[in-house]
């Protein structure tokens, strides 16, 4: 099934792992937004991926402490989770 797991570890400093599962092939993006909804990072940029489970390491060492949201999108499917960067 199409799913987006909670980042691990969370809270984190400075890196965390994000795992997601795709149930069919397609173009995928994984983006990170700050609390204001501004795009701060693109971890996966419109990559064509096969059905499987993927793990992405996100390094946010250049960012301020705070709450961030990461969004997985594939076609019309979109999932969002929250993560906390603590320095």
mmCIF file of N, CA and C in Angstrom:
data_model
loop_
_atom_site.group_PDB
_atom_site.id
_atom_site.type_symbol
_atom_site.label_atom_id
_atom_site.label_comp_id
_atom_site.label_asym_id
_atom_site.label_seq_id
_atom_site.Cartn_x
_atom_site.Cartn_y
_atom_site.Cartn_z
ATOM 1 N N UNK A 1 0.834 -1.186 0.000
ATOM 2 C CA UNK A 1 0.000 0.000 0.000
ATOM 3 C C UNK A 1 0.872 1.239 0.000
ATOM 4 N N UNK A 2 0.340 2.329 -0.467
ATOM 5 C CA UNK A 2 1.034 3.613 -0.499
ATOM 6 C C UNK A 2 1.090 4.142 0.921
ATOM 7 N N UNK A 3 2.303 4.286 1.478
ATOM 8 C CA UNK A 3 2.410 4.719 2.876
ATOM 9 C C UNK A 3 3.675 5.527 3.112
ATOM 10 N N UNK A 4 3.621 6.356 4.156
ATOM 11 C CA UNK A 4 4.740 7.190 4.574
ATOM 12 C C UNK A 4 4.920 7.005 6.067
ATOM 13 N N UNK A 5 6.078 6.494 6.463
ATOM 14 C CA UNK A 5 6.339 6.209 7.876
ATOM 15 C C UNK A 5 6.816 7.453 8.608
ATOM 16 N N UNK A 6 6.727 7.391 9.937
ATOM 17 C CA UNK A 6 7.252 8.456 10.777
ATOM 18 C C UNK A 6 8.776 8.449 10.671
ATOM 19 N N UNK A 7 9.378 9.622 10.604
ATOM 20 C CA UNK A 7 10.837 9.742 10.534
ATOM 21 C C UNK A 7 11.461 9.108 11.773
ATOM 22 N N UNK A 8 12.657 8.511 11.580
ATOM 23 C CA UNK A 8 13.348 7.887 12.704
ATOM 24 C C UNK A 8 14.823 8.239 12.644
ATOM 25 N N UNK A 9 15.442 8.778 13.662
ATOM 26 C CA UNK A 9 14.790 9.184 14.919
ATOM 27 C C UNK A 9 13.995 10.473 14.749
ATOM 28 N N UNK A 10 13.103 10.709 15.674
ATOM 29 C CA UNK A 10 12.304 11.925 15.679
ATOM 30 C C UNK A 10 11.890 12.225 17.111
ATOM 31 N N UNK A 11 12.338 13.297 17.731
ATOM 32 C CA UNK A 11 13.159 14.391 17.233
ATOM 33 C C UNK A 11 14.563 13.921 16.827
ATOM 34 N N UNK A 12 15.231 14.735 15.994
ATOM 35 C CA UNK A 12 16.527 14.344 15.456
ATOM 36 C C UNK A 12 17.480 15.537 15.421
ATOM 37 N N UNK A 13 18.772 15.225 15.265
ATOM 38 C CA UNK A 13 19.817 16.220 15.057
ATOM 39 C C UNK A 13 21.065 15.511 14.563
ATOM 40 N N UNK A 14 21.601 15.777 13.403
ATOM 41 C CA UNK A 14 21.041 16.652 12.377
ATOM 42 C C UNK A 14 20.315 15.874 11.278
ATOM 43 N N UNK A 15 20.397 14.517 11.326
ATOM 44 C CA UNK A 15 19.809 13.717 10.249
ATOM 45 C C UNK A 15 18.749 12.760 10.744
ATOM 46 N N UNK A 16 17.869 12.380 9.837
ATOM 47 C CA UNK A 16 16.817 11.420 10.140
ATOM 48 C C UNK A 16 16.550 10.574 8.907
ATOM 49 N N UNK A 17 15.901 9.442 9.090
ATOM 50 C CA UNK A 17 15.547 8.555 7.986
ATOM 51 C C UNK A 17 14.047 8.587 7.759
ATOM 52 N N UNK A 18 13.666 8.678 6.495
ATOM 53 C CA UNK A 18 12.257 8.668 6.118
ATOM 54 C C UNK A 18 12.035 7.458 5.224
ATOM 55 N N UNK A 19 11.070 6.620 5.606
ATOM 56 C CA UNK A 19 10.760 5.406 4.841
ATOM 57 C C UNK A 19 9.367 5.515 4.246
ATOM 58 N N UNK A 20 9.238 5.083 2.996
ATOM 59 C CA UNK A 20 7.936 5.093 2.332
ATOM 60 C C UNK A 20 7.789 3.873 1.445
ATOM 61 N N UNK A 21 6.541 3.501 1.195
ATOM 62 C CA UNK A 21 6.224 2.327 0.391
ATOM 63 C C UNK A 21 5.307 2.739 -0.757
ATOM 64 N N UNK A 22 5.646 2.260 -1.946
ATOM 65 C CA UNK A 22 4.837 2.518 -3.138
ATOM 66 C C UNK A 22 4.145 1.234 -3.558
ATOM 67 N N UNK A 23 2.862 1.321 -3.924
ATOM 68 C CA UNK A 23 2.135 0.129 -4.358
ATOM 69 C C UNK A 23 2.090 -0.007 -5.879
ATOM 70 N N UNK A 24 2.545 1.028 -6.597
ATOM 71 C CA UNK A 24 2.677 0.925 -8.047
ATOM 72 C C UNK A 24 3.769 1.875 -8.518
ATOM 73 N N UNK A 25 4.302 1.606 -9.709
ATOM 74 C CA UNK A 25 5.376 2.422 -10.258
ATOM 75 C C UNK A 25 4.861 3.809 -10.607
ATOM 76 N N UNK A 26 5.749 4.788 -10.542
ATOM 77 C CA UNK A 26 5.362 6.140 -10.919
ATOM 78 C C UNK A 26 6.391 7.167 -10.488
ATOM 79 N N UNK A 27 6.110 8.401 -10.841
ATOM 80 C CA UNK A 27 6.980 9.525 -10.500
ATOM 81 C C UNK A 27 6.722 9.939 -9.052
ATOM 82 N N UNK A 28 7.805 10.032 -8.272
ATOM 83 C CA UNK A 28 7.703 10.285 -6.832
ATOM 84 C C UNK A 28 8.499 11.540 -6.469
ATOM 85 N N UNK A 29 7.944 12.326 -5.545
ATOM 86 C CA UNK A 29 8.716 13.420 -4.945
ATOM 87 C C UNK A 29 8.523 13.384 -3.437
ATOM 88 N N UNK A 30 9.583 13.741 -2.727
ATOM 89 C CA UNK A 30 9.565 13.832 -1.270
ATOM 90 C C UNK A 30 10.162 15.184 -0.910
ATOM 91 N N UNK A 31 9.324 16.066 -0.350
ATOM 92 C CA UNK A 31 9.751 17.429 -0.068
ATOM 93 C C UNK A 31 9.553 17.764 1.393
ATOM 94 N N UNK A 32 10.401 18.663 1.894
ATOM 95 C CA UNK A 32 10.361 19.089 3.292
ATOM 96 C C UNK A 32 9.982 20.564 3.328
ATOM 97 N N UNK A 33 9.015 20.879 4.207
ATOM 98 C CA UNK A 33 8.514 22.245 4.360
ATOM 99 C C UNK A 33 8.683 22.698 5.799
ATOM 100 N N UNK A 34 8.883 24.001 5.989
ATOM 101 C CA UNK A 34 8.948 24.532 7.352
ATOM 102 C C UNK A 34 7.533 24.781 7.868
ATOM 103 N N UNK A 35 7.439 25.278 9.093
ATOM 104 C CA UNK A 35 6.138 25.465 9.744
ATOM 105 C C UNK A 35 5.286 26.508 9.015
ATOM 106 N N UNK A 36 5.919 27.363 8.215
ATOM 107 C CA UNK A 36 5.204 28.381 7.446
ATOM 108 C C UNK A 36 4.726 27.861 6.092
ATOM 109 N N UNK A 37 5.068 26.593 5.798
ATOM 110 C CA UNK A 37 4.655 26.006 4.525
ATOM 111 C C UNK A 37 5.605 26.292 3.386
ATOM 112 N N UNK A 38 6.779 26.827 3.693
ATOM 113 C CA UNK A 38 7.774 27.128 2.666
ATOM 114 C C UNK A 38 8.631 25.896 2.394
ATOM 115 N N UNK A 39 8.857 25.600 1.118
ATOM 116 C CA UNK A 39 9.715 24.484 0.731
ATOM 117 C C UNK A 39 11.146 24.781 1.153
ATOM 118 N N UNK A 40 11.762 23.863 1.920
ATOM 119 C CA UNK A 40 13.143 24.065 2.364
ATOM 120 C C UNK A 40 14.094 23.016 1.797
ATOM 121 N N UNK A 41 13.557 21.878 1.325
ATOM 122 C CA UNK A 41 14.420 20.816 0.802
ATOM 123 C C UNK A 41 13.604 19.865 -0.061
ATOM 124 N N UNK A 42 14.231 19.392 -1.133
ATOM 125 C CA UNK A 42 13.643 18.329 -1.939
ATOM 126 C C UNK A 42 14.546 17.111 -1.806
ATOM 127 N N UNK A 43 14.058 16.078 -1.112
ATOM 128 C CA UNK A 43 14.851 14.875 -0.856
ATOM 129 C C UNK A 43 14.801 13.901 -2.030
ATOM 130 N N UNK A 44 13.640 13.802 -2.676
ATOM 131 C CA UNK A 44 13.463 12.978 -3.879
ATOM 132 C C UNK A 44 12.763 13.867 -4.899
ATOM 133 N N UNK A 45 13.401 14.058 -6.057
ATOM 134 C CA UNK A 45 12.920 15.050 -7.020
ATOM 135 C C UNK A 45 12.387 14.387 -8.287
ATOM 136 N N UNK A 46 11.092 14.089 -8.292
ATOM 137 C CA UNK A 46 10.414 13.544 -9.484
ATOM 138 C C UNK A 46 11.156 12.362 -10.109
ATOM 139 N N UNK A 47 11.391 11.348 -9.288
ATOM 140 C CA UNK A 47 12.089 10.136 -9.714
ATOM 141 C C UNK A 47 11.073 9.053 -10.027
ATOM 142 N N UNK A 48 11.273 8.346 -11.140
ATOM 143 C CA UNK A 48 10.402 7.221 -11.489
ATOM 144 C C UNK A 48 10.846 6.008 -10.678
ATOM 145 N N UNK A 49 9.978 5.510 -9.788
ATOM 146 C CA UNK A 49 10.336 4.394 -8.904
ATOM 147 C C UNK A 49 9.342 3.255 -9.038
ATOM 148 N N UNK A 50 9.873 2.043 -8.865
ATOM 149 C CA UNK A 50 9.072 0.819 -8.929
ATOM 150 C C UNK A 50 8.385 0.577 -7.590
ATOM 151 N N UNK A 51 7.348 -0.277 -7.570
ATOM 152 C CA UNK A 51 6.700 -0.611 -6.295
ATOM 153 C C UNK A 51 7.697 -1.278 -5.352
ATOM 154 N N UNK A 52 7.892 -0.693 -4.194
ATOM 155 C CA UNK A 52 8.837 -1.217 -3.206
ATOM 156 C C UNK A 52 8.807 -0.308 -1.987
ATOM 157 N N UNK A 53 9.689 -0.606 -1.021
ATOM 158 C CA UNK A 53 9.873 0.250 0.139
ATOM 159 C C UNK A 53 11.222 0.937 0.006
ATOM 160 N N UNK A 54 11.243 2.237 0.257
ATOM 161 C CA UNK A 54 12.448 3.040 0.099
ATOM 162 C C UNK A 54 12.758 3.755 1.401
ATOM 163 N N UNK A 55 14.065 3.997 1.633
ATOM 164 C CA UNK A 55 14.496 4.750 2.808
ATOM 165 C C UNK A 55 15.396 5.881 2.331
ATOM 166 N N UNK A 56 15.105 7.091 2.791
ATOM 167 C CA UNK A 56 15.871 8.277 2.416
ATOM 168 C C UNK A 56 16.437 8.902 3.684
ATOM 169 N N UNK A 57 17.748 9.184 3.671
ATOM 170 C CA UNK A 57 18.362 9.896 4.794
ATOM 171 C C UNK A 57 18.314 11.383 4.488
ATOM 172 N N UNK A 58 17.770 12.149 5.422
ATOM 173 C CA UNK A 58 17.636 13.594 5.267
ATOM 174 C C UNK A 58 18.578 14.273 6.250
ATOM 175 N N UNK A 59 19.518 15.070 5.728
ATOM 176 C CA UNK A 59 20.478 15.803 6.558
ATOM 177 C C UNK A 59 20.035 17.261 6.627
ATOM 178 N N UNK A 60 19.675 17.699 7.825
ATOM 179 C CA UNK A 60 19.191 19.074 8.006
ATOM 180 C C UNK A 60 20.131 19.867 8.902
ATOM 181 N N UNK A 61 21.439 19.597 8.790
ATOM 182 C CA UNK A 61 22.415 20.258 9.646
ATOM 183 C C UNK A 61 22.478 21.768 9.409
ATOM 184 N N UNK A 62 22.052 22.237 8.244
ATOM 185 C CA UNK A 62 22.092 23.663 7.960
ATOM 186 C C UNK A 62 20.812 24.404 8.308
ATOM 187 N N UNK A 63 19.903 23.740 9.009
ATOM 188 C CA UNK A 63 18.605 24.337 9.306
ATOM 189 C C UNK A 63 18.448 24.625 10.788
ATOM 190 N N UNK A 64 17.524 25.525 11.117
ATOM 191 C CA UNK A 64 17.233 25.877 12.512
ATOM 192 C C UNK A 64 16.361 24.815 13.168
ATOM 193 N N UNK A 65 16.451 24.741 14.485
ATOM 194 C CA UNK A 65 15.551 23.865 15.246
ATOM 195 C C UNK A 65 14.113 24.251 14.970
ATOM 196 N N UNK A 66 13.231 23.251 14.974
ATOM 197 C CA UNK A 66 11.820 23.547 14.779
ATOM 198 C C UNK A 66 11.059 22.372 14.213
ATOM 199 N N UNK A 67 9.793 22.626 13.899
ATOM 200 C CA UNK A 67 8.903 21.617 13.336
ATOM 201 C C UNK A 67 8.940 21.729 11.818
ATOM 202 N N UNK A 68 9.066 20.584 11.169
ATOM 203 C CA UNK A 68 9.069 20.512 9.716
ATOM 204 C C UNK A 68 8.062 19.455 9.282
ATOM 205 N N UNK A 69 7.559 19.602 8.080
ATOM 206 C CA UNK A 69 6.641 18.627 7.506
ATOM 207 C C UNK A 69 7.262 18.060 6.244
ATOM 208 N N UNK A 70 7.155 16.745 6.084
ATOM 209 C CA UNK A 70 7.643 16.144 4.845
ATOM 210 C C UNK A 70 6.454 15.531 4.111
ATOM 211 N N UNK A 71 6.463 15.717 2.790
ATOM 212 C CA UNK A 71 5.323 15.363 1.951
ATOM 213 C C UNK A 71 5.791 14.417 0.844
ATOM 214 N N UNK A 72 5.149 13.250 0.789
ATOM 215 C CA UNK A 72 5.396 12.273 -0.269
ATOM 216 C C UNK A 72 4.272 12.398 -1.286
ATOM 217 N N UNK A 73 4.641 12.536 -2.552
ATOM 218 C CA UNK A 73 3.622 12.645 -3.594
ATOM 219 C C UNK A 73 3.950 11.720 -4.757
ATOM 220 N N UNK A 74 2.907 11.005 -5.197
ATOM 221 C CA UNK A 74 2.985 10.151 -6.385
ATOM 222 C C UNK A 74 1.638 10.262 -7.089
ATOM 223 N N UNK A 75 1.626 10.943 -8.242
ATOM 224 C CA UNK A 75 0.369 11.172 -8.942
ATOM 225 C C UNK A 75 -0.589 11.964 -8.067
ATOM 226 N N UNK A 76 -1.808 11.455 -7.887
ATOM 227 C CA UNK A 76 -2.804 12.119 -7.046
ATOM 228 C C UNK A 76 -2.689 11.737 -5.576
ATOM 229 N N UNK A 77 -1.777 10.812 -5.250
ATOM 230 C CA UNK A 77 -1.585 10.373 -3.866
ATOM 231 C C UNK A 77 -0.608 11.302 -3.164
ATOM 232 N N UNK A 78 -0.979 11.719 -1.951
ATOM 233 C CA UNK A 78 -0.139 12.647 -1.190
ATOM 234 C C UNK A 78 -0.283 12.339 0.292
ATOM 235 N N UNK A 79 0.860 12.164 0.975
ATOM 236 C CA UNK A 79 0.863 11.901 2.414
ATOM 237 C C UNK A 79 1.823 12.870 3.090
ATOM 238 N N UNK A 80 1.479 13.278 4.325
ATOM 239 C CA UNK A 80 2.295 14.238 5.069
ATOM 240 C C UNK A 80 2.557 13.716 6.477
ATOM 241 N N UNK A 81 3.776 13.945 6.966
ATOM 242 C CA UNK A 81 4.149 13.618 8.351
ATOM 243 C C UNK A 81 4.922 14.792 8.932
ATOM 244 N N UNK A 82 4.997 14.829 10.254
ATOM 245 C CA UNK A 82 5.691 15.888 10.981
ATOM 246 C C UNK A 82 6.980 15.347 11.577
ATOM 247 N N UNK A 83 8.023 16.188 11.580
ATOM 248 C CA UNK A 83 9.282 15.830 12.256
ATOM 249 C C UNK A 83 9.827 17.063 12.963
ATOM 250 N N UNK A 84 10.644 16.814 13.998
ATOM 251 C CA UNK A 84 11.161 17.903 14.829
ATOM 252 C C UNK A 84 12.672 17.854 14.852
ATOM 253 N N UNK A 85 13.299 18.971 14.452
ATOM 254 C CA UNK A 85 14.743 19.124 14.498
ATOM 255 C C UNK A 85 15.088 19.846 15.797
ATOM 256 N N UNK A 86 15.885 19.192 16.657
ATOM 257 C CA UNK A 86 16.319 19.772 17.937
ATOM 258 C C UNK A 86 17.843 19.873 17.942
ATOM 259 N N UNK A 87 18.338 21.078 18.122
ATOM 260 C CA UNK A 87 19.799 21.265 18.173
ATOM 261 C C UNK A 87 20.227 21.606 19.574
#
